[in-house]
PDB file of C-alpha atoms in Angstrom:
ATOM      1  CA  UNK A   1     135.043 104.042 103.955  1.00  0.00           C
ATOM      2  CA  UNK A   2     132.178 104.564 101.608  1.00  0.00           C
ATOM      3  CA  UNK A   3     129.114 102.413 102.557  1.00  0.00           C
ATOM      4  CA  UNK A   4     127.453 100.836  99.569  1.00  0.00           C
ATOM      5  CA  UNK A   5     123.976  99.461  99.916  1.00  0.00           C
ATOM      6  CA  UNK A   6     123.354  96.947  97.093  1.00  0.00           C
ATOM      7  CA  UNK A   7     119.650  96.407  96.811  1.00  0.00           C
ATOM      8  CA  UNK A   8     118.040  94.255  93.964  1.00  0.00           C
ATOM      9  CA  UNK A   9     114.862  93.479  95.995  1.00  0.00           C
ATOM     10  CA  UNK A  10     113.705  93.420  99.543  1.00  0.00           C
ATOM     11  CA  UNK A  11     115.031  89.888  99.778  1.00  0.00           C
ATOM     12  CA  UNK A  12     118.273  90.503  97.889  1.00  0.00           C
ATOM     13  CA  UNK A  13     120.347  93.135  99.428  1.00  0.00           C
ATOM     14  CA  UNK A  14     123.613  93.566 101.377  1.00  0.00           C
ATOM     15  CA  UNK A  15     126.092  96.136 102.489  1.00  0.00           C
ATOM     16  CA  UNK A  16     129.612  96.595 101.117  1.00  0.00           C
ATOM     17  CA  UNK A  17     132.465  98.939 102.056  1.00  0.00           C
ATOM     18  CA  UNK A  18     135.300 100.381 100.024  1.00  0.00           C
ATOM     19  CA  UNK A  19     137.473 103.496  99.675  1.00  0.00           C
ATOM     20  CA  UNK A  20     136.175 106.513  97.743  1.00  0.00           C
ATOM     21  CA  UNK A  21     139.181 106.272  95.317  1.00  0.00           C
ATOM     22  CA  UNK A  22     138.405 102.538  94.417  1.00  0.00           C
ATOM     23  CA  UNK A  23     138.113 101.880  90.734  1.00  0.00           C
ATOM     24  CA  UNK A  24     134.458 101.289  89.579  1.00  0.00           C
ATOM     25  CA  UNK A  25     135.698  98.092  87.848  1.00  0.00           C
ATOM     26  CA  UNK A  26     136.725  96.628  91.221  1.00  0.00           C
ATOM     27  CA  UNK A  27     133.440  97.708  92.904  1.00  0.00           C
ATOM     28  CA  UNK A  28     131.529  95.965  90.094  1.00  0.00           C
ATOM     29  CA  UNK A  29     133.735  92.875  90.418  1.00  0.00           C
ATOM     30  CA  UNK A  30     133.257  92.535  94.119  1.00  0.00           C
ATOM     31  CA  UNK A  31     129.476  93.332  94.041  1.00  0.00           C
ATOM     32  CA  UNK A  32     128.893  90.779  91.236  1.00  0.00           C
ATOM     33  CA  UNK A  33     130.901  88.137  93.134  1.00  0.00           C
ATOM     34  CA  UNK A  34     129.121  88.731  96.497  1.00  0.00           C
ATOM     35  CA  UNK A  35     125.724  88.700  94.795  1.00  0.00           C
ATOM     36  CA  UNK A  36     126.333  85.437  92.946  1.00  0.00           C
ATOM     37  CA  UNK A  37     127.977  83.834  95.919  1.00  0.00           C
ATOM     38  CA  UNK A  38     124.931  84.676  98.184  1.00  0.00           C
ATOM     39  CA  UNK A  39     122.600  82.996  95.602  1.00  0.00           C
ATOM     40  CA  UNK A  40     124.882  79.826  95.379  1.00  0.00           C
ATOM     41  CA  UNK A  41     125.352  79.596  99.101  1.00  0.00           C
ATOM     42  CA  UNK A  42     121.545  79.868  99.700  1.00  0.00           C
ATOM     43  CA  UNK A  43     120.865  77.146  97.103  1.00  0.00           C
ATOM     44  CA  UNK A  44     123.716  75.017  98.384  1.00  0.00           C
ATOM     45  CA  UNK A  45     122.565  75.288 102.097  1.00  0.00           C
ATOM     46  CA  UNK A  46     119.048  74.386 101.067  1.00  0.00           C
ATOM     47  CA  UNK A  47     120.184  71.361  99.042  1.00  0.00           C
ATOM     48  CA  UNK A  48     122.491  70.143 101.870  1.00  0.00           C
ATOM     49  CA  UNK A  49     119.728  70.327 104.388  1.00  0.00           C
ATOM     50  CA  UNK A  50     117.497  68.225 102.111  1.00  0.00           C
ATOM     51  CA  UNK A  51     120.468  65.798 101.720  1.00  0.00           C
ATOM     52  CA  UNK A  52     120.960  65.574 105.372  1.00  0.00           C
ATOM     53  CA  UNK A  53     117.266  65.013 106.080  1.00  0.00           C
ATOM     54  CA  UNK A  54     116.135  62.655 103.260  1.00  0.00           C
ATOM     55  CA  UNK A  55     119.312  61.428 101.507  1.00  0.00           C
ATOM     56  CA  UNK A  56     120.415  61.690  97.841  1.00  0.00           C
ATOM     57  CA  UNK A  57     118.112  62.613  94.986  1.00  0.00           C
ATOM     58  CA  UNK A  58     116.668  59.823  92.990  1.00  0.00           C
ATOM     59  CA  UNK A  59     116.957  59.640  89.161  1.00  0.00           C
ATOM     60  CA  UNK A  60     114.593  61.878  87.239  1.00  0.00           C
ATOM     61  CA  UNK A  61     112.637  58.862  86.030  1.00  0.00           C
ATOM     62  CA  UNK A  62     111.404  57.733  89.506  1.00  0.00           C
ATOM     63  CA  UNK A  63     111.101  61.120  91.262  1.00  0.00           C
ATOM     64  CA  UNK A  64     107.634  61.520  92.901  1.00  0.00           C
ATOM     65  CA  UNK A  65     106.633  57.827  92.231  1.00  0.00           C
ATOM     66  CA  UNK A  66     105.357  56.079  95.283  1.00  0.00           C
ATOM     67  CA  UNK A  67     103.632  53.010  93.730  1.00  0.00           C
ATOM     68  CA  UNK A  68     105.883  50.134  93.297  1.00  0.00           C
ATOM     69  CA  UNK A  69     104.493  49.094  90.066  1.00  0.00           C
ATOM     70  CA  UNK A  70     105.258  52.495  88.466  1.00  0.00           C
ATOM     71  CA  UNK A  71     108.750  52.413  89.960  1.00  0.00           C
ATOM     72  CA  UNK A  72     109.491  48.996  88.495  1.00  0.00           C
ATOM     73  CA  UNK A  73     108.320  50.066  85.081  1.00  0.00           C
ATOM     74  CA  UNK A  74     110.543  53.205  85.181  1.00  0.00           C
ATOM     75  CA  UNK A  75     113.506  51.138  86.315  1.00  0.00           C
ATOM     76  CA  UNK A  76     113.178  48.759  83.403  1.00  0.00           C
ATOM     77  CA  UNK A  77     113.892  51.566  80.883  1.00  0.00           C
ATOM     78  CA  UNK A  78     116.566  53.217  82.981  1.00  0.00           C
ATOM     79  CA  UNK A  79     120.292  53.285  82.311  1.00  0.00           C
ATOM     80  CA  UNK A  80     122.070  50.616  84.348  1.00  0.00           C
ATOM     81  CA  UNK A  81     124.286  53.122  86.285  1.00  0.00           C
ATOM     82  CA  UNK A  82     121.033  54.909  87.471  1.00  0.00           C
ATOM     83  CA  UNK A  83     119.178  51.885  88.743  1.00  0.00           C
ATOM     84  CA  UNK A  84     120.946  51.614  92.206  1.00  0.00           C
ATOM     85  CA  UNK A  85     119.769  55.146  93.069  1.00  0.00           C
ATOM     86  CA  UNK A  86     116.169  54.377  92.071  1.00  0.00           C
ATOM     87  CA  UNK A  87     115.344  51.840  94.789  1.00  0.00           C
ATOM     88  CA  UNK A  88     115.779  51.894  98.579  1.00  0.00           C
ATOM     89  CA  UNK A  89     118.490  49.502  99.530  1.00  0.00           C
ATOM     90  CA  UNK A  90     117.558  46.539 101.717  1.00  0.00           C
ATOM     91  CA  UNK A  91     120.782  46.544 103.595  1.00  0.00           C
ATOM     92  CA  UNK A  92     122.152  49.837 104.920  1.00  0.00           C
ATOM     93  CA  UNK A  93     125.879  50.423 105.392  1.00  0.00           C
ATOM     94  CA  UNK A  94     127.180  50.862 108.854  1.00  0.00           C
ATOM     95  CA  UNK A  95     126.276  54.369 110.203  1.00  0.00           C
ATOM     96  CA  UNK A  96     123.414  54.943 107.699  1.00  0.00           C
ATOM     97  CA  UNK A  97     119.800  55.488 108.728  1.00  0.00           C
ATOM     98  CA  UNK A  98     116.528  55.484 106.876  1.00  0.00           C
ATOM     99  CA  UNK A  99     114.272  58.511 106.928  1.00  0.00           C
ATOM    100  CA  UNK A 100     111.674  58.089 104.052  1.00  0.00           C
ATOM    101  CA  UNK A 101     110.843  61.127 101.928  1.00  0.00           C
ATOM    102  CA  UNK A 102     107.116  61.750 101.756  1.00  0.00           C
ATOM    103  CA  UNK A 103     107.529  63.395  98.297  1.00  0.00           C
ATOM    104  CA  UNK A 104     109.406  60.319  97.043  1.00  0.00           C
ATOM    105  CA  UNK A 105     112.077  62.557  95.510  1.00  0.00           C
ATOM    106  CA  UNK A 106     114.940  61.243  97.626  1.00  0.00           C
ATOM    107  CA  UNK A 107     116.082  57.855  98.610  1.00  0.00           C
ATOM    108  CA  UNK A 108     115.685  58.361 102.424  1.00  0.00           C
ATOM    109  CA  UNK A 109     119.094  56.925 103.232  1.00  0.00           C
ATOM    110  CA  UNK A 110     120.932  59.385 105.459  1.00  0.00           C
ATOM    111  CA  UNK A 111     124.106  59.590 107.621  1.00  0.00           C
ATOM    112  CA  UNK A 112     124.418  59.321 111.320  1.00  0.00           C
ATOM    113  CA  UNK A 113     122.446  61.656 113.594  1.00  0.00           C
ATOM    114  CA  UNK A 114     125.629  63.529 114.569  1.00  0.00           C
ATOM    115  CA  UNK A 115     126.686  64.144 110.941  1.00  0.00           C
ATOM    116  CA  UNK A 116     123.087  65.199 109.931  1.00  0.00           C
ATOM    117  CA  UNK A 117     122.842  67.571 112.899  1.00  0.00           C
ATOM    118  CA  UNK A 118     126.294  69.089 112.061  1.00  0.00           C
ATOM    119  CA  UNK A 119     125.261  69.782 108.434  1.00  0.00           C
ATOM    120  CA  UNK A 120     121.906  71.304 109.381  1.00  0.00           C
ATOM    121  CA  UNK A 121     123.496  73.556 112.007  1.00  0.00           C
ATOM    122  CA  UNK A 122     126.238  74.757 109.684  1.00  0.00           C
ATOM    123  CA  UNK A 123     123.681  75.366 106.868  1.00  0.00           C
ATOM    124  CA  UNK A 124     121.724  77.533 109.319  1.00  0.00           C
ATOM    125  CA  UNK A 125     124.814  79.466 110.281  1.00  0.00           C
ATOM    126  CA  UNK A 126     125.676  80.172 106.637  1.00  0.00           C
ATOM    127  CA  UNK A 127     122.124  81.408 105.948  1.00  0.00           C
ATOM    128  CA  UNK A 128     122.491  83.813 108.852  1.00  0.00           C
ATOM    129  CA  UNK A 129     125.970  84.932 107.598  1.00  0.00           C
ATOM    130  CA  UNK A 130     124.517  86.106 104.264  1.00  0.00           C
ATOM    131  CA  UNK A 131     121.065  87.119 105.499  1.00  0.00           C
ATOM    132  CA  UNK A 132     119.457  90.272 104.220  1.00  0.00           C
ATOM    133  CA  UNK A 133     118.995  91.132 107.949  1.00  0.00           C
ATOM    134  CA  UNK A 134     122.600  92.076 108.092  1.00  0.00           C
ATOM    135  CA  UNK A 135     121.606  95.402 106.441  1.00  0.00           C
ATOM    136  CA  UNK A 136     119.558  96.333 109.451  1.00  0.00           C
ATOM    137  CA  UNK A 137     122.509  95.162 111.704  1.00  0.00           C
ATOM    138  CA  UNK A 138     124.884  97.432 109.486  1.00  0.00           C
ATOM    139  CA  UNK A 139     127.231  94.498 108.876  1.00  0.00           C
ATOM    140  CA  UNK A 140     128.974  94.494 105.654  1.00  0.00           C
ATOM    141  CA  UNK A 141     129.887  91.471 103.414  1.00  0.00           C
ATOM    142  CA  UNK A 142     133.194  90.949 101.611  1.00  0.00           C
ATOM    143  CA  UNK A 143     134.265  88.362  98.980  1.00  0.00           C
ATOM    144  CA  UNK A 144     136.453  86.786 101.778  1.00  0.00           C
ATOM    145  CA  UNK A 145     133.436  86.209 104.069  1.00  0.00           C
ATOM    146  CA  UNK A 146     131.255  84.567 101.340  1.00  0.00           C
ATOM    147  CA  UNK A 147     134.226  82.373 100.284  1.00  0.00           C
ATOM    148  CA  UNK A 148     134.643  81.286 103.915  1.00  0.00           C
ATOM    149  CA  UNK A 149     131.105  80.203 104.070  1.00  0.00           C
ATOM    150  CA  UNK A 150     131.454  78.168 100.885  1.00  0.00           C
ATOM    151  CA  UNK A 151     134.457  76.502 102.293  1.00  0.00           C
ATOM    152  CA  UNK A 152     132.612  75.641 105.468  1.00  0.00           C
ATOM    153  CA  UNK A 153     129.848  73.926 103.524  1.00  0.00           C
ATOM    154  CA  UNK A 154     132.352  72.203 101.385  1.00  0.00           C
ATOM    155  CA  UNK A 155     134.067  70.865 104.434  1.00  0.00           C
ATOM    156  CA  UNK A 156     130.828  69.542 105.915  1.00  0.00           C
ATOM    157  CA  UNK A 157     130.108  67.663 102.633  1.00  0.00           C
ATOM    158  CA  UNK A 158     133.540  66.226 102.503  1.00  0.00           C
ATOM    159  CA  UNK A 159     133.100  64.793 106.158  1.00  0.00           C
ATOM    160  CA  UNK A 160     129.784  63.266 105.263  1.00  0.00           C
ATOM    161  CA  UNK A 161     130.578  62.152 101.707  1.00  0.00           C
ATOM    162  CA  UNK A 162     134.360  62.092 101.185  1.00  0.00           C
ATOM    163  CA  UNK A 163     135.208  62.689  97.480  1.00  0.00           C
ATOM    164  CA  UNK A 164     131.416  62.797  96.996  1.00  0.00           C
ATOM    165  CA  UNK A 165     131.376  58.985  97.387  1.00  0.00           C
ATOM    166  CA  UNK A 166     127.755  57.853  97.835  1.00  0.00           C
ATOM    167  CA  UNK A 167     126.293  60.780  95.935  1.00  0.00           C
ATOM    168  CA  UNK A 168     124.876  60.506  92.399  1.00  0.00           C
ATOM    169  CA  UNK A 169     126.247  63.103  89.814  1.00  0.00           C
ATOM    170  CA  UNK A 170     122.730  64.797  89.620  1.00  0.00           C
ATOM    171  CA  UNK A 171     122.642  65.594  93.428  1.00  0.00           C
ATOM    172  CA  UNK A 172     122.206  69.495  93.475  1.00  0.00           C
ATOM    173  CA  UNK A 173     124.715  69.927  96.396  1.00  0.00           C
ATOM    174  CA  UNK A 174     127.357  68.024  94.465  1.00  0.00           C
ATOM    175  CA  UNK A 175     126.577  69.844  91.276  1.00  0.00           C
ATOM    176  CA  UNK A 176     127.000  73.308  92.932  1.00  0.00           C
ATOM    177  CA  UNK A 177     130.264  72.339  94.612  1.00  0.00           C
ATOM    178  CA  UNK A 178     131.709  70.933  91.275  1.00  0.00           C
ATOM    179  CA  UNK A 179     130.696  74.142  89.442  1.00  0.00           C
ATOM    180  CA  UNK A 180     128.175  72.266  87.234  1.00  0.00           C
ATOM    181  CA  UNK A 181     124.963  73.895  88.427  1.00  0.00           C
ATOM    182  CA  UNK A 182     122.975  75.600  85.680  1.00  0.00           C
ATOM    183  CA  UNK A 183     122.498  78.928  87.279  1.00  0.00           C
ATOM    184  CA  UNK A 184     120.737  80.665  84.360  1.00  0.00           C
ATOM    185  CA  UNK A 185     117.987  78.029  84.218  1.00  0.00           C
ATOM    186  CA  UNK A 186     117.347  77.907  87.953  1.00  0.00           C
ATOM    187  CA  UNK A 187     117.589  81.377  89.502  1.00  0.00           C
ATOM    188  CA  UNK A 188     114.732  83.886  89.091  1.00  0.00           C
ATOM    189  CA  UNK A 189     114.885  87.579  88.249  1.00  0.00           C
ATOM    190  CA  UNK A 190     114.469  88.303  91.944  1.00  0.00           C
ATOM    191  CA  UNK A 191     117.757  86.548  92.641  1.00  0.00           C
ATOM    192  CA  UNK A 192     119.552  87.760  89.477  1.00  0.00           C
ATOM    193  CA  UNK A 193     122.734  85.885  88.694  1.00  0.00           C
ATOM    194  CA  UNK A 194     125.114  88.305  87.001  1.00  0.00           C
ATOM    195  CA  UNK A 195     127.965  88.200  84.668  1.00  0.00           C
ATOM    196  CA  UNK A 196     130.836  90.585  85.616  1.00  0.00           C
ATOM    197  CA  UNK A 197     131.798  91.619  82.091  1.00  0.00           C
ATOM    198  CA  UNK A 198     128.123  92.358  81.126  1.00  0.00           C
ATOM    199  CA  UNK A 199     127.103  94.167  84.162  1.00  0.00           C
ATOM    200  CA  UNK A 200     127.011  97.945  84.877  1.00  0.00           C
ATOM    201  CA  UNK A 201     126.732  99.899  88.101  1.00  0.00           C
ATOM    202  CA  UNK A 202     124.045 102.493  88.666  1.00  0.00           C
ATOM    203  CA  UNK A 203     123.501 105.096  91.390  1.00  0.00           C
ATOM    204  CA  UNK A 204     120.901 107.943  91.536  1.00  0.00           C
ATOM    205  CA  UNK A 205     119.736 107.295  88.045  1.00  0.00           C
ATOM    206  CA  UNK A 206     123.156 107.464  86.388  1.00  0.00           C
ATOM    207  CA  UNK A 207     125.684 104.885  85.369  1.00  0.00           C
ATOM    208  CA  UNK A 208     128.988 104.754  87.089  1.00  0.00           C
ATOM    209  CA  UNK A 209     131.195 104.223  84.140  1.00  0.00           C
ATOM    210  CA  UNK A 210     134.058 101.659  84.095  1.00  0.00           C
ATOM    211  CA  UNK A 211     137.620 102.972  83.860  1.00  0.00           C
ATOM    212  CA  UNK A 212     137.066 105.658  86.426  1.00  0.00           C
ATOM    213  CA  UNK A 213     137.160 106.030  90.237  1.00  0.00           C
ATOM    214  CA  UNK A 214     134.186 105.837  92.460  1.00  0.00           C
ATOM    215  CA  UNK A 215     135.158 109.374  93.711  1.00  0.00           C
ATOM    216  CA  UNK A 216     134.643 110.684  90.275  1.00  0.00           C
ATOM    217  CA  UNK A 217     130.856 110.220  90.799  1.00  0.00           C
ATOM    218  CA  UNK A 218     130.149 110.517  94.479  1.00  0.00           C
ATOM    219  CA  UNK A 219     132.965 112.797  95.708  1.00  0.00           C
ATOM    220  CA  UNK A 220     135.988 112.139  97.869  1.00  0.00           C
ATOM    221  CA  UNK A 221     134.165 111.973 101.230  1.00  0.00           C
ATOM    222  CA  UNK A 222     134.801 108.488 102.733  1.00  0.00           C
ATOM    223  CA  UNK A 223     131.785 108.776 104.979  1.00  0.00           C
ATOM    224  CA  UNK A 224     129.291 108.737 102.134  1.00  0.00           C
ATOM    225  CA  UNK A 225     126.486 106.140 101.977  1.00  0.00           C
ATOM    226  CA  UNK A 226     124.884 105.222  98.552  1.00  0.00           C
ATOM    227  CA  UNK A 227     122.331 102.772  97.279  1.00  0.00           C
ATOM    228  CA  UNK A 228     123.219 101.096  94.075  1.00  0.00           C
ATOM    229  CA  UNK A 229     121.968  98.569  91.696  1.00  0.00           C
ATOM    230  CA  UNK A 230     123.583  96.216  89.172  1.00  0.00           C
ATOM    231  CA  UNK A 231     122.084  96.085  85.730  1.00  0.00           C
ATOM    232  CA  UNK A 232     122.851  94.166  82.639  1.00  0.00           C
ATOM    233  CA  UNK A 233     124.838  96.307  80.184  1.00  0.00           C
ATOM    234  CA  UNK A 234     122.597  97.771  77.477  1.00  0.00           C
ATOM    235  CA  UNK A 235     119.393  97.296  79.470  1.00  0.00           C
ATOM    236  CA  UNK A 236     119.107 100.919  80.455  1.00  0.00           C
ATOM    237  CA  UNK A 237     118.597 102.447  83.804  1.00  0.00           C
ATOM    238  CA  UNK A 238     117.084 100.173  86.459  1.00  0.00           C
ATOM    239  CA  UNK A 239     113.528 100.933  87.656  1.00  0.00           C
ATOM    240  CA  UNK A 240     113.502 103.385  90.536  1.00  0.00           C
ATOM    241  CA  UNK A 241     112.511 101.920  93.931  1.00  0.00           C
ATOM    242  CA  UNK A 242     108.934 102.934  95.027  1.00  0.00           C
ATOM    243  CA  UNK A 243     108.828 105.748  97.501  1.00  0.00           C
ATOM    244  CA  UNK A 244     107.040 103.546 100.072  1.00  0.00           C
ATOM    245  CA  UNK A 245     107.318  99.825 100.673  1.00  0.00           C
ATOM    246  CA  UNK A 246     104.474  97.327  99.943  1.00  0.00           C
ATOM    247  CA  UNK A 247     103.427  97.133 103.694  1.00  0.00           C
ATOM    248  CA  UNK A 248     103.165 100.935 104.115  1.00  0.00           C
ATOM    249  CA  UNK A 249     101.361 101.173 100.833  1.00  0.00           C
ATOM    250  CA  UNK A 250      98.609  98.724 102.044  1.00  0.00           C
ATOM    251  CA  UNK A 251      98.152 100.658 105.269  1.00  0.00           C
ATOM    252  CA  UNK A 252      97.784 103.945 103.331  1.00  0.00           C
ATOM    253  CA  UNK A 253      95.290 102.385 100.977  1.00  0.00           C
ATOM    254  CA  UNK A 254      93.269 100.997 103.875  1.00  0.00           C
ATOM    255  CA  UNK A 255      93.233 104.382 105.556  1.00  0.00           C
ATOM    256  CA  UNK A 256      92.187 106.285 102.390  1.00  0.00           C
ATOM    257  CA  UNK A 257      89.451 103.725 101.823  1.00  0.00           C
ATOM    258  CA  UNK A 258      88.091 104.111 105.295  1.00  0.00           C
ATOM    259  CA  UNK A 259      88.060 107.980 105.074  1.00  0.00           C
ATOM    260  CA  UNK A 260      86.373 107.746 101.650  1.00  0.00           C
ATOM    261  CA  UNK A 261      83.539 105.502 103.118  1.00  0.00           C
ATOM    262  CA  UNK A 262      83.180 108.007 105.998  1.00  0.00           C
ATOM    263  CA  UNK A 263      82.827 110.908 103.446  1.00  0.00           C
ATOM    264  CA  UNK A 264      80.256 109.058 101.501  1.00  0.00           C
ATOM    265  CA  UNK A 265      78.049 108.386 104.673  1.00  0.00           C
ATOM    266  CA  UNK A 266      78.275 112.115 105.568  1.00  0.00           C
ATOM    267  CA  UNK A 267      77.209 113.240 102.141  1.00  0.00           C
ATOM    268  CA  UNK A 268      74.302 110.720 102.165  1.00  0.00           C
ATOM    269  CA  UNK A 269      72.860 112.274 105.229  1.00  0.00           C
ATOM    270  CA  UNK A 270      70.457 115.194 105.160  1.00  0.00           C
ATOM    271  CA  UNK A 271      71.809 118.523 106.570  1.00  0.00           C
ATOM    272  CA  UNK A 272      68.758 118.754 108.690  1.00  0.00           C
ATOM    273  CA  UNK A 273      68.924 115.161 109.834  1.00  0.00           C
ATOM    274  CA  UNK A 274      69.906 116.271 113.426  1.00  0.00           C
ATOM    275  CA  UNK A 275      66.478 117.994 113.788  1.00  0.00           C
ATOM    276  CA  UNK A 276      64.915 114.484 114.088  1.00  0.00           C
ATOM    277  CA  UNK A 277      67.068 113.759 117.129  1.00  0.00           C
ATOM    278  CA  UNK A 278      65.365 113.760 120.605  1.00  0.00           C
ATOM    279  CA  UNK A 279      67.725 116.531 122.019  1.00  0.00           C
ATOM    280  CA  UNK A 280      66.580 118.912 119.248  1.00  0.00           C
ATOM    281  CA  UNK A 281      62.857 118.589 120.112  1.00  0.00           C
ATOM    282  CA  UNK A 282      61.665 122.102 121.273  1.00  0.00           C
ATOM    283  CA  UNK A 283      58.768 120.495 123.163  1.00  0.00           C
ATOM    284  CA  UNK A 284      60.984 118.012 125.107  1.00  0.00           C
ATOM    285  CA  UNK A 285      60.872 119.880 128.429  1.00  0.00           C
ATOM    286  CA  UNK A 286      56.988 120.217 128.219  1.00  0.00           C
ATOM    287  CA  UNK A 287      56.491 116.492 127.365  1.00  0.00           C
ATOM    288  CA  UNK A 288      58.751 115.446 130.317  1.00  0.00           C
ATOM    289  CA  UNK A 289      56.700 117.675 132.780  1.00  0.00           C
ATOM    290  CA  UNK A 290      53.442 116.352 131.543  1.00  0.00           C
ATOM    291  CA  UNK A 291      54.776 112.736 131.462  1.00  0.00           C
ATOM    292  CA  UNK A 292      54.108 112.542 127.751  1.00  0.00           C
ATOM    293  CA  UNK A 293      56.395 111.374 125.013  1.00  0.00           C
ATOM    294  CA  UNK A 294      56.557 111.039 121.264  1.00  0.00           C
ATOM    295  CA  UNK A 295      54.982 107.619 121.506  1.00  0.00           C
ATOM    296  CA  UNK A 296      51.546 109.057 122.391  1.00  0.00           C
ATOM    297  CA  UNK A 297      49.235 109.526 119.339  1.00  0.00           C
ATOM    298  CA  UNK A 298      46.036 111.611 119.624  1.00  0.00           C
ATOM    299  CA  UNK A 299      44.751 110.301 116.295  1.00  0.00           C
ATOM    300  CA  UNK A 300      42.794 107.108 115.911  1.00  0.00           C
ATOM    301  CA  UNK A 301      44.710 104.387 114.146  1.00  0.00           C
TER     302      UNK A 301
END
């Protein structure tokens, strides 16, 4: 199997395996799906952790407001269906707990300790299952694996909030699971969310054209390893990766700066500077025998 190392940035990378005779269209489809699913899973896991810790998200009008007077003023102009989510309920339902959010972005009403712990533990497992550290461990991702992780988080959500009951429609975790999350407005270039039809595959500075086999570009050896990038079609070749990483670059710059300073100090010194040293004094032995030293002055001061 050909080992494909997809690398967008240091934080966004994973391994993928396929046969050398796999169509490039299929490779692009799988890479795009895994890339997008990793982004969605990371966002979903973070949203569910926040939900399990501090409860549902408040309406946008009251987020961040802590003074009651400001909250009351915002509630007066709010749509009736949003008002119940803007205030902390005086009476909690059976099994609910209260954990106030210091940022005042969430209601603070959460589920039982057992359910909250289950959600947080499974979110941690999902993050580990899609982590960039899998590259160092030489573990590959597949579309099946990322789909299983999504199903796991969806199951956790259904256990805590069956049918999304008790969650407002603007809750990020619910939006992601319902396919209503605005990916283009949220994700940064570092975690590029891609469209399969408008994405091209690049390796070694050349585009692996659609309609051909992977072996047409890399050969028929199934033990090959390549590093690829996905680029929006028409955007040209992706920028080549630096020869050294950022950490190595810092160490090299520090080493060169130190050497430069040492060179400047050597150039500033006189070539005959060593003659002023005590060990270079030709009269040193005579002075030691006579008990004299350079500190003695025979001239009046």
